[in-house]
C-alpha positions as a printed Julia matrix, in Angstrom:
80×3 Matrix{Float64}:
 110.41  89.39  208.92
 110.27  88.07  205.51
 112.0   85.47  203.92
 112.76  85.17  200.48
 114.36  82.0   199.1
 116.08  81.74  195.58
 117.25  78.73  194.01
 119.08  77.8   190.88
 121.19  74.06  189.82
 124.38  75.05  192.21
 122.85  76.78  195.05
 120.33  77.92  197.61
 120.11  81.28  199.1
 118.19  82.8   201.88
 117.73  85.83  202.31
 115.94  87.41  205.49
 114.67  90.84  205.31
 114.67  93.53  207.77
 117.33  91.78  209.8
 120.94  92.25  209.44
 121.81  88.53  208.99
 123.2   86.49  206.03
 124.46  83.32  205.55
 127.81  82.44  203.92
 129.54  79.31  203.52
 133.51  79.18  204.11
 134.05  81.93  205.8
 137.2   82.28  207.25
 137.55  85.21  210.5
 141.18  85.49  210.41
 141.19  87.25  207.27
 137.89  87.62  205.97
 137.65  85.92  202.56
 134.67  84.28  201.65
 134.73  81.49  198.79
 132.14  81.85  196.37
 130.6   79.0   194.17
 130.14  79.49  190.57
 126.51  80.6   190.12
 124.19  81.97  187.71
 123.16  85.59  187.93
 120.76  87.07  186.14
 121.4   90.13  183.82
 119.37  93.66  182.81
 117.2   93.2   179.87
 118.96  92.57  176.33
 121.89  91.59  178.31
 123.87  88.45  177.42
 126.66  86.56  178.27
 130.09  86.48  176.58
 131.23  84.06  174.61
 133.43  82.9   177.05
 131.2   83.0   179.98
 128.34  80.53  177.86
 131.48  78.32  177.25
 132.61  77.98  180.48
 128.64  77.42  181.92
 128.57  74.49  179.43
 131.72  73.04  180.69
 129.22  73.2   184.22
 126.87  71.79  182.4
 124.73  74.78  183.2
 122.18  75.98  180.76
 122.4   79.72  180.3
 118.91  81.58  179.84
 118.07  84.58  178.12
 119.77  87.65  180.03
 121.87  85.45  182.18
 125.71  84.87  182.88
 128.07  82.62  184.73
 130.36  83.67  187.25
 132.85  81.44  187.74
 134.14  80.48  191.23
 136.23  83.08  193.03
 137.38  84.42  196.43
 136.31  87.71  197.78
 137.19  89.66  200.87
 134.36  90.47  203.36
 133.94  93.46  205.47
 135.72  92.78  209.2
């Protein structure tokens, strides 16, 4: 098993590889949605953020790299 471990100014993820097991925060059985924190993700080469998306990161006081985006908080439904 091997463990990789990622971490940017919101959050900490671990991910473990060849087992089917991931951590989420929130999660909520009765209906599966999962709330997800605003993050930065990274972005293919000569990718960049909108306009909107570097103006909302400031308001997080995030700092945006080159090739990288905010996504903004949001709920999402998980598989049952």
């Amino acid at each position: 098993m091997t463990n990789i471990r990622k971490t940017d100014n919101l959050s900490v993820t671990t991910v473990q590889i060849n087992q089917v097991s991931k951590s989420i925060e929130n999660i909520s059985t009765e209906d599966n949605i999962v709330n997800v924190r605003g993050h930065v993700r990274d972005l293919p080469t000569n990718h960049n953020a909108s306009e909107q998306q570097r103006k909302l990161a400031q308001k997080n006081n995030i700092y945006l790299g080159a090739n990288q985006t905010f996504v903004k908080e949001h709920e999402k439904n998980i598989a049952a």
